XYZ file of C-alpha atoms in Angstrom:
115
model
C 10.643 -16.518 4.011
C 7.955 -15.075 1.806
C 9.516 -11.596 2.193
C 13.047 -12.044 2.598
C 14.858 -9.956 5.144
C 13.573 -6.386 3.847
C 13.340 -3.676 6.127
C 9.630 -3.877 7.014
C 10.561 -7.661 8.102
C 13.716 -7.482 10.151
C 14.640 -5.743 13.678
C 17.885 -4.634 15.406
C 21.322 -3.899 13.172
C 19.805 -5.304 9.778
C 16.851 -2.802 9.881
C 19.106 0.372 11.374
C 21.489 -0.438 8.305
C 18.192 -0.309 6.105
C 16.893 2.215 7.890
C 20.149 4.819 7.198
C 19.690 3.851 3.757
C 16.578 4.845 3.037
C 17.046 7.912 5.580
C 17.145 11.032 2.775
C 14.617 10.065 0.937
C 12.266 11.686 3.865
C 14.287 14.787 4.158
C 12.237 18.067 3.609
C 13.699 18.403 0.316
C 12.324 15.306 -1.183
C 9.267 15.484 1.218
C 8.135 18.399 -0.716
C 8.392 16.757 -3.723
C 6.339 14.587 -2.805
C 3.453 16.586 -2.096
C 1.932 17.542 -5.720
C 1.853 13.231 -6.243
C -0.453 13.375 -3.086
C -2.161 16.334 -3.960
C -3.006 14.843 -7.475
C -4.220 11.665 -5.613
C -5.998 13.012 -2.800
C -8.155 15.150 -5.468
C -8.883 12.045 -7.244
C -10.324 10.128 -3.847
C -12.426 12.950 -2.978
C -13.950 13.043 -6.689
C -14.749 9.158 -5.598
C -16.445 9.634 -2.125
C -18.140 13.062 -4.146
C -19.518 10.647 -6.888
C -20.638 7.929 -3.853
C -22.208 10.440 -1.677
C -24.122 11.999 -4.756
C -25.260 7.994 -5.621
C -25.634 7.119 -2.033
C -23.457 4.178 -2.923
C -21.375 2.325 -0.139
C -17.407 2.486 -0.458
C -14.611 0.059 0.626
C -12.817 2.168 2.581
C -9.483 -0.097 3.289
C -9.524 -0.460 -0.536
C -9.491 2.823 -2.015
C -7.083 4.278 1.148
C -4.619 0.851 0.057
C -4.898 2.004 -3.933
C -4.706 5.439 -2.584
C -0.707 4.664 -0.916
C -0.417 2.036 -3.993
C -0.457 5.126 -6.357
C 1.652 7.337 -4.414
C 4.120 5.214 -3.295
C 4.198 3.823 -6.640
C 4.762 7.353 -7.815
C 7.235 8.421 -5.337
C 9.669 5.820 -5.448
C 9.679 4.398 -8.691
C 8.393 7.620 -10.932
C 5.911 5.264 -12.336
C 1.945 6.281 -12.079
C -0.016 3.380 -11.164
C -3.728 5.158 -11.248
C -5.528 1.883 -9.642
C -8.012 4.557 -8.014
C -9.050 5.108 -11.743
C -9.007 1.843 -12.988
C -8.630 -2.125 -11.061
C -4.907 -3.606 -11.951
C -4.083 -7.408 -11.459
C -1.543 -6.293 -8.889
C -3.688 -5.488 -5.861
C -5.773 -8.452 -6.612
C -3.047 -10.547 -5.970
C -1.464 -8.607 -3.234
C -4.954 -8.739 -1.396
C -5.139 -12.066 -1.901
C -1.540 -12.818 -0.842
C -2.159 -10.883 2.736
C -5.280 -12.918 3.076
C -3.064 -16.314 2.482
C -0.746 -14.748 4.963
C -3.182 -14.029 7.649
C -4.461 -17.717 7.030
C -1.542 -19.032 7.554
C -0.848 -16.805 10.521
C -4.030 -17.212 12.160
C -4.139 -21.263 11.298
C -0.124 -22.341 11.458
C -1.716 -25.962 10.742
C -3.756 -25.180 7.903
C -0.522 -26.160 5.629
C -1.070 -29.653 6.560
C -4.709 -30.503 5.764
C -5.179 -27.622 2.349
């Protein structure tokens, strides 16, 4: 399995065991924490729809709100600032294009056989 048996891909016992281990991390404690990383993004993704609406340029939605949860996530659990709403990283190319092979393959189960 592409994803192994990680908590967003298993049910029952193996995801409550998961589950309890990630628990505290969402306590208010460390939820409150967490709010200057979204502050400090959320500023940054209004500055971009500012800058469209001022160009009347269109915006990909989906992408900036996945870079958006890229960079905080990134943040939050691994201390590590990712900034892909300032800049494009190799990562979500390859992560977009990896959900769109997995939606293939999802959507076609025979497409394996003549690709």
């Amino acid at each position: 399995e592409m994803f192994g048996s990680g908590i967003f891909m298993v049910n029952g016992k193996n995801w409550e065991i998961q589950r309890n281990l990630a628990k505290p991390i969402f306590g208010l404690g460390p939820r409150t924490e967490m709010f200057e990383v979204y502050y400090r993004s959320g500023d940054i993704l209004i500055d971009i729809f500012e800058k469209s609406f001022q160009t009347n340029s269109l915006l990909e939605i989906q992408s900036l709100f996945k870079r958006f949860t890229l960079d905080t996530f990134g943040e939050i659990g691994f201390g590590y600032k990712i900034d892909s709403l300032l800049k494009p990283i190799p990562f979500s190319e390859s992560f977009d294009w990896l959900i769109d092979e997995l939606n293939s393959t999802f959507y076609n189960p025979l497409r394996k056989f003549y690709y």
